[in-house]
mmCIF file of C-alpha atoms in Angstrom:
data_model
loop_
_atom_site.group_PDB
_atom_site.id
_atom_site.type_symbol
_atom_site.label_atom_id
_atom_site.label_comp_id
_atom_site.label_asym_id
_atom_site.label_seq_id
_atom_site.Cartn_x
_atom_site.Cartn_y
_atom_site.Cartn_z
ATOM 1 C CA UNK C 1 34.037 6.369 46.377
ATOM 2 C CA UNK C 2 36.080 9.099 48.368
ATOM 3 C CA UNK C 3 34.778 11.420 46.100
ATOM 4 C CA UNK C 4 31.404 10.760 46.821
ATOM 5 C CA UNK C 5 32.710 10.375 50.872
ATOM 6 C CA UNK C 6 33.716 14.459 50.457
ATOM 7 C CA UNK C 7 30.519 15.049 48.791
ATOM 8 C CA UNK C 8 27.875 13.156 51.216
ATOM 9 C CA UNK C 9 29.627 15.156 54.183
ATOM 10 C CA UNK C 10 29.292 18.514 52.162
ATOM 11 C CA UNK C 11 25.802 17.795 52.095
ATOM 12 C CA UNK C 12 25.142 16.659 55.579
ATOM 13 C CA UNK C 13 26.775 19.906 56.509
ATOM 14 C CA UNK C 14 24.415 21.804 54.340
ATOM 15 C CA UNK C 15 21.583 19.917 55.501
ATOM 16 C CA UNK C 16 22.447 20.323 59.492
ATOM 17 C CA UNK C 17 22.808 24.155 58.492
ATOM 18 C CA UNK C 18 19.720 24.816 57.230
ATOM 19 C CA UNK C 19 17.667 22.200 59.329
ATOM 20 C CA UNK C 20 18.647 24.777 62.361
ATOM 21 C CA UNK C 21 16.868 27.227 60.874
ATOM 22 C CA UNK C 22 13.572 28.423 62.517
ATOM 23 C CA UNK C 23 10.339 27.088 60.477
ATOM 24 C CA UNK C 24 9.441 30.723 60.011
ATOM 25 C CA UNK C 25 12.683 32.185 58.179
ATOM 26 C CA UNK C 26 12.226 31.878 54.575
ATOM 27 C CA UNK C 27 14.202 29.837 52.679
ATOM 28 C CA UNK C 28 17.577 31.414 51.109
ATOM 29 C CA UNK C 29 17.805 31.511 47.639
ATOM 30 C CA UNK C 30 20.963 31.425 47.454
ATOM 31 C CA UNK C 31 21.150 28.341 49.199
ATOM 32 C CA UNK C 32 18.321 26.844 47.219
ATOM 33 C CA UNK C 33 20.653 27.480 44.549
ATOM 34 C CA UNK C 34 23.824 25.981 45.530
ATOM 35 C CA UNK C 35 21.993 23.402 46.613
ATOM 36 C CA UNK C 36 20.371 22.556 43.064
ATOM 37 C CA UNK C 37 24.032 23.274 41.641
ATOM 38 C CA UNK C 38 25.674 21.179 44.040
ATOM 39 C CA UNK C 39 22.680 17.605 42.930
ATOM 40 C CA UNK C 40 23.464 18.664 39.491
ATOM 41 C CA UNK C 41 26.928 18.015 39.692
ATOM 42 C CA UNK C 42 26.657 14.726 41.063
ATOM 43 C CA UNK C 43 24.145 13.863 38.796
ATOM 44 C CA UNK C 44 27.125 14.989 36.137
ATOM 45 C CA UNK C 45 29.624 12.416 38.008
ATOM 46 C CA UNK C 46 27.600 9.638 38.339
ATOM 47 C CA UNK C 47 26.560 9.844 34.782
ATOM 48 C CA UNK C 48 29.996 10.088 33.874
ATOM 49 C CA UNK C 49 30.590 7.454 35.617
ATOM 50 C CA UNK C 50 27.969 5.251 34.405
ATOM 51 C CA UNK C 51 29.273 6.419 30.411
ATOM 52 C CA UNK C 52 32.506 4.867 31.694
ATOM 53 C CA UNK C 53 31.074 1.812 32.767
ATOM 54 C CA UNK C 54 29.120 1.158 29.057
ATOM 55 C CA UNK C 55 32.224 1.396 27.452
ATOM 56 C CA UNK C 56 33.825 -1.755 29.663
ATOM 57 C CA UNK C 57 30.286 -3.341 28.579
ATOM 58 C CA UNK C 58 30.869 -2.542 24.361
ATOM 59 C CA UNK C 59 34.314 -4.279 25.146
ATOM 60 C CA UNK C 60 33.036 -7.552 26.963
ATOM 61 C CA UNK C 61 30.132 -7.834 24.122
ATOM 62 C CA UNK C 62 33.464 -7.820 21.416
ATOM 63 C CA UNK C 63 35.355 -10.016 22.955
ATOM 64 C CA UNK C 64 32.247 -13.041 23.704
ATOM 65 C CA UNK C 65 31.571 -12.366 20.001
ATOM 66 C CA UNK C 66 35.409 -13.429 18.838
ATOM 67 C CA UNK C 67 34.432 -17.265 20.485
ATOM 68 C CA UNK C 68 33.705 -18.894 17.607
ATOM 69 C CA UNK C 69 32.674 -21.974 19.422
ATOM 70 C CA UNK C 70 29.096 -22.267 20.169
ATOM 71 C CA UNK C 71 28.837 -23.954 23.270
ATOM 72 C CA UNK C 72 31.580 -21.998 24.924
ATOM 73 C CA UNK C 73 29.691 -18.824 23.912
ATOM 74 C CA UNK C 74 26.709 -20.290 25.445
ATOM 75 C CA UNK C 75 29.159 -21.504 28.500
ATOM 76 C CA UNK C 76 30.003 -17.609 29.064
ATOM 77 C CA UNK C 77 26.760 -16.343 28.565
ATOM 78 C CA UNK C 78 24.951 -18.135 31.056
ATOM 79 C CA UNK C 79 27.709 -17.920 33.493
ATOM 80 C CA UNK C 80 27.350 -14.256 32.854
ATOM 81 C CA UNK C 81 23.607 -13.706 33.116
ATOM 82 C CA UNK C 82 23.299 -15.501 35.779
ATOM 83 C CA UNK C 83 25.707 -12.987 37.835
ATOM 84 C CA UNK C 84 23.818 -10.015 36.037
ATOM 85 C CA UNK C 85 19.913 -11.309 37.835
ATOM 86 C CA UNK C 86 21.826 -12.001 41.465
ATOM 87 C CA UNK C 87 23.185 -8.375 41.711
ATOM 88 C CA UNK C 88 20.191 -6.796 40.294
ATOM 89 C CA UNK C 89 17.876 -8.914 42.805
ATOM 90 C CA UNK C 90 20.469 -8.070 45.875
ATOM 91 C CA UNK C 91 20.348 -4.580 45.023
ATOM 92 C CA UNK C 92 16.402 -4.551 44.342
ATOM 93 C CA UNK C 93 16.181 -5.982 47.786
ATOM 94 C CA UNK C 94 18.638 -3.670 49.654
ATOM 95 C CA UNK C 95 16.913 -0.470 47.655
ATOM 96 C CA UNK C 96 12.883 -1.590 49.040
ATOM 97 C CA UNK C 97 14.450 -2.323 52.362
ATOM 98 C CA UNK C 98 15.422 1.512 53.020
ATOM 99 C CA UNK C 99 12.232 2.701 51.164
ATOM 100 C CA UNK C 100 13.819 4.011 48.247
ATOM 101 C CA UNK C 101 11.888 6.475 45.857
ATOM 102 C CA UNK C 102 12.945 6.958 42.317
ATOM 103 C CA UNK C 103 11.129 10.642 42.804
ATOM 104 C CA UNK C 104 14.027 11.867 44.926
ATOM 105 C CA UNK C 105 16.379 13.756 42.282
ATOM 106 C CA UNK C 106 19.437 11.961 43.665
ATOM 107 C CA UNK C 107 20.222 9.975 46.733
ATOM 108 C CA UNK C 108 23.070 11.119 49.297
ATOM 109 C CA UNK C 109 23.579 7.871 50.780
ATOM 110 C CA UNK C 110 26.583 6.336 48.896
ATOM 111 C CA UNK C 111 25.105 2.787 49.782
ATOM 112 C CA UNK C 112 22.030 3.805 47.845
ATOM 113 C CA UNK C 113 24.135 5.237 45.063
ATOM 114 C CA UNK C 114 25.968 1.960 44.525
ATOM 115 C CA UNK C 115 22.624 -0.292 44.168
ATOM 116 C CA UNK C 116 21.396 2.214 41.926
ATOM 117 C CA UNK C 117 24.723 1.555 40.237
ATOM 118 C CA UNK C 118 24.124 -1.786 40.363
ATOM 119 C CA UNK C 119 21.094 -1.979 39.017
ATOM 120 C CA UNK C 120 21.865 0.442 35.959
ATOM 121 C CA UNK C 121 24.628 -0.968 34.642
ATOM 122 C CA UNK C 122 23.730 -4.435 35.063
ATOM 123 C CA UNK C 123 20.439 -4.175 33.286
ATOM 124 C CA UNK C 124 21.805 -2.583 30.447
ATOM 125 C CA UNK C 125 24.460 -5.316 30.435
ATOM 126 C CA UNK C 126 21.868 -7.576 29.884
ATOM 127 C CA UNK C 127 19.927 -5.514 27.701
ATOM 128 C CA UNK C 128 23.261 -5.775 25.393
ATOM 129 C CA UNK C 129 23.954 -9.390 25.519
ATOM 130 C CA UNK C 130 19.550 -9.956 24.794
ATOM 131 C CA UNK C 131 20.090 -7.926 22.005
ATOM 132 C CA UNK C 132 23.549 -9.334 20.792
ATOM 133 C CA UNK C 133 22.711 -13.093 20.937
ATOM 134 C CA UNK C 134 19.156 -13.414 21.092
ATOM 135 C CA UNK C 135 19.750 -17.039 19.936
ATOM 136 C CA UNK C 136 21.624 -18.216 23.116
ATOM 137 C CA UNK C 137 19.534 -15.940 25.327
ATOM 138 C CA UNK C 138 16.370 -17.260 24.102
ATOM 139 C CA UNK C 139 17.395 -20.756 24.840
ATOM 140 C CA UNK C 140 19.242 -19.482 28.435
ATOM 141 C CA UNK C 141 15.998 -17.709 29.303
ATOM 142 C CA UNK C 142 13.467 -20.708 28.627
ATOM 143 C CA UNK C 143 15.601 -22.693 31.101
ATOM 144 C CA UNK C 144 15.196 -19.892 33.862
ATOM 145 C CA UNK C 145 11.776 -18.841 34.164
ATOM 146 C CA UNK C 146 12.038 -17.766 37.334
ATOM 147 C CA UNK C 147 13.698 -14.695 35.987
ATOM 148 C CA UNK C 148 11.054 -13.062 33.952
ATOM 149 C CA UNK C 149 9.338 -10.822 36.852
ATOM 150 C CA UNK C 150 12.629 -9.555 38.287
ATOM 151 C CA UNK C 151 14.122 -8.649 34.837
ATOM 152 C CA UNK C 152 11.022 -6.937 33.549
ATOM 153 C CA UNK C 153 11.044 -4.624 36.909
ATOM 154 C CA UNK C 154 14.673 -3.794 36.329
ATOM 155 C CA UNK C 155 14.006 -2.408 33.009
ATOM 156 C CA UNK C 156 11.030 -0.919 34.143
ATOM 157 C CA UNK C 157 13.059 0.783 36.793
ATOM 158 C CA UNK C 158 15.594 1.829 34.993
ATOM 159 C CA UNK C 159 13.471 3.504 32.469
ATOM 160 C CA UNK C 160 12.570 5.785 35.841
ATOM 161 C CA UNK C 161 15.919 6.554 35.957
ATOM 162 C CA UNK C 162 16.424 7.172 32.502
ATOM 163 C CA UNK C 163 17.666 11.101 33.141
ATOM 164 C CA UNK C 164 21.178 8.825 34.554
ATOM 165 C CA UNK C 165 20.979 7.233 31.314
ATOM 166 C CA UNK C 166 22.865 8.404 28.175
ATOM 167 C CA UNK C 167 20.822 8.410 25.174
ATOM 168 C CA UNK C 168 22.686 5.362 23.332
ATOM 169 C CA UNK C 169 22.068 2.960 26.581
ATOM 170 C CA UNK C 170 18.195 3.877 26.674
ATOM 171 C CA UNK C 171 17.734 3.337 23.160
ATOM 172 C CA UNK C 172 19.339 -0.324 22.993
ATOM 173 C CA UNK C 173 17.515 -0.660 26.653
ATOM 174 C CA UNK C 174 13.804 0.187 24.573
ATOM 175 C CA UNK C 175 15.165 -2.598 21.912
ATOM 176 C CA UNK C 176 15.593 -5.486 24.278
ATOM 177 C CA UNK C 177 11.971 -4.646 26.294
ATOM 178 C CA UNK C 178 10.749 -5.592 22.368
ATOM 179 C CA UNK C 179 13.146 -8.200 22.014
ATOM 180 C CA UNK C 180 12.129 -9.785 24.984
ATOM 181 C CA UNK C 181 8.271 -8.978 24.572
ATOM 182 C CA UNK C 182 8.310 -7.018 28.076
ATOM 183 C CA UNK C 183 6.944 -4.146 25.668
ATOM 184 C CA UNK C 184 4.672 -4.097 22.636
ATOM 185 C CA UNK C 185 7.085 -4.062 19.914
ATOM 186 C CA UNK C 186 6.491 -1.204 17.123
ATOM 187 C CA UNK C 187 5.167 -2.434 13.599
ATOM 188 C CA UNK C 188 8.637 -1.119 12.253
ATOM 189 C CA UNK C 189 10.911 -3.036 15.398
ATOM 190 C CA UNK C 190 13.723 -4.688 13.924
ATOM 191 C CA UNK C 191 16.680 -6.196 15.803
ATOM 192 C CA UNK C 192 19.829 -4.435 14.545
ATOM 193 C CA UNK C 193 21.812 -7.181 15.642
ATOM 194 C CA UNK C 194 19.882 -10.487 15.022
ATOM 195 C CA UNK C 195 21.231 -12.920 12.417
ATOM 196 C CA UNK C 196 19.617 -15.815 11.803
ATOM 197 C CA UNK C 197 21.343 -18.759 12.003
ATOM 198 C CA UNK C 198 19.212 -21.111 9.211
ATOM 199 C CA UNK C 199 19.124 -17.803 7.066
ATOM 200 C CA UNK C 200 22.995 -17.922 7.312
ATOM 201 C CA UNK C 201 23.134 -21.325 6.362
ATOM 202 C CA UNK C 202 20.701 -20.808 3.235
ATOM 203 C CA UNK C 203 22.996 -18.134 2.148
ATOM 204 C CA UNK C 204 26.286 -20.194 2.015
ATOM 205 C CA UNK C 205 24.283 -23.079 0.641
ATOM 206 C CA UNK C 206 22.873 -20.459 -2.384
ATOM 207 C CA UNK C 207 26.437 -18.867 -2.677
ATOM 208 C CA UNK C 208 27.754 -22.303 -2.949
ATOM 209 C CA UNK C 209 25.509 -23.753 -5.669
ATOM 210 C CA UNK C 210 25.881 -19.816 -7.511
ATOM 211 C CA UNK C 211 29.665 -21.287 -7.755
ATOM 212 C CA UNK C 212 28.960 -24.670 -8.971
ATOM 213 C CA UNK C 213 26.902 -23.007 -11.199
ATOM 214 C CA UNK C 214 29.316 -20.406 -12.556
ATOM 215 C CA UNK C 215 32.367 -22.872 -13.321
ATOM 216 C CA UNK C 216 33.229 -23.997 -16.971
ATOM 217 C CA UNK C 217 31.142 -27.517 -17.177
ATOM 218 C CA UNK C 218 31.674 -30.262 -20.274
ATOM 219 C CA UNK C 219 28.273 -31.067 -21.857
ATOM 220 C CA UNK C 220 27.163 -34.736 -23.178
ATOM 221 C CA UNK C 221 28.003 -33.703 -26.262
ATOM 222 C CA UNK C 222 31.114 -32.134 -25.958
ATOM 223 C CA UNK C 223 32.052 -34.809 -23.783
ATOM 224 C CA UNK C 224 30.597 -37.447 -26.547
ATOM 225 C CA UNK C 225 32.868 -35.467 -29.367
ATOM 226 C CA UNK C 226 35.891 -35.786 -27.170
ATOM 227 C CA UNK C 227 35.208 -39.810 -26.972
ATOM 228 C CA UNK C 228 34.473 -39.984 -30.227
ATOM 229 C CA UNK C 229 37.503 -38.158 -31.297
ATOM 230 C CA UNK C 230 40.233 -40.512 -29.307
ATOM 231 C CA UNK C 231 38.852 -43.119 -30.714
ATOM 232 C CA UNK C 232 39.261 -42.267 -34.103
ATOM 233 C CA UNK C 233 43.072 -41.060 -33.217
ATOM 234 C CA UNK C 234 43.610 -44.285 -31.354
ATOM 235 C CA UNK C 235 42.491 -46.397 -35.305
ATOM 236 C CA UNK C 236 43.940 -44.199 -36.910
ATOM 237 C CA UNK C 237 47.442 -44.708 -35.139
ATOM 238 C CA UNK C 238 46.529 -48.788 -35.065
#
């Protein structure tokens, strides 16, 4: 944040500088240009930032896949979500209180800069976790209702702001709008990362009887000749 404390008063200074300008002198180039240079680079840090960010998001996905136990899953996932819609509502509200406009290449005001934070990393957070469990955020989802109109304007937001995005994050974003029908979903939309539980269980129940199958089995006749030949051992010893 003290970077982007140095930065803010660079601009202001700019912006003082050339707001004392008379309304007839032309505009400087030059300073057109630094200006331009100077949004690009923080364009460049906050995406950098943001890349940062995803990776802490890859790891959290990992390590809620390595609980094995359902319920605890679903424990952590709620818990989760539920953090993920209260940030991204706080920061909707705090963004249409000062009239924000997605328009604007980038915002000065760091305040503004940290809801837009907020609101990008938290929706593709969830965006993961929809598309990661879809099972446990089907069921987490039909008990929260309430939720559907704010999380369908967060991804519709953030697909405003998709030039902060990298390209990885937007794609997975586009897959959970289809996932969660916020979208039409493409004739060809698959869910890289949806396993069916029943189809799992049909599996190990084939693969099971495959091995039953495949082991050395006695027929009724063998099992007849084997009967029939102890008994003639057992008179013949008698």
């Amino acid at each position: 944040m003290k970077k982007f404390g140095i930065l803010l008063l660079l601009s202001i200074i700019m912006y003082r500088s050339h707001a004392q300008q008379p309304e007839s002198e032309p505009i400087n180039n030059e300073d057109s240009s630094k200006r331009e240079l100077f949004e690009q680079q923080e364009i460049e840090l906050f995406k950098k930032l943001f890349t940062r960010r995803r990776s802490e998001h890859n790891e959290a996905v990992k390590r809620i896949q390595k609980i094995e136990n359902y319920e605890k899953r679903y424990k952590m996932l709620s818990v989760l979500v539920e953090n993920v819609y209260n940030v991204i509502d706080a920061n909707r509200q705090f963004l249409e209180k000062v009239k924000f406009d997605p328009n604007v290449l980038f915002q000065e005001n760091p305040e503004v800069k940290d809801a837009l934070s907020g609101i990008l990393e938290n929706t593709a957070l969830f965006g993961d976790v929809v598309l990661h469990f879809p099972d446990i955020m089907q069921r987490i989802l039909k008990h929260q209702p309430t939720w559907h109109s704010l999380m369908k304007w967060s991804f519709s937001f953030v697909s405003q702001m998709r030039h902060l995005l990298d390209k990885s994050t937007f794609t997975r974003l586009h897959l959970a709008e289809q996932e969660l029908n916020f979208i039409p979903r493409n004739p060809d939309y698959v869910n890289p990362y949806w396993t069916n539980p029943s189809e799992d269980t049909n599996k190990k129940a084939a693969l099971k009887k495959e091995k039953r199958k495949k082991e050395p089995r006695i027929t009724r006749i063998e099992f007849l000749s084997i009967l029939s030949s102890k008994k003639e051992s057992s008179e013949e010893e008698n």
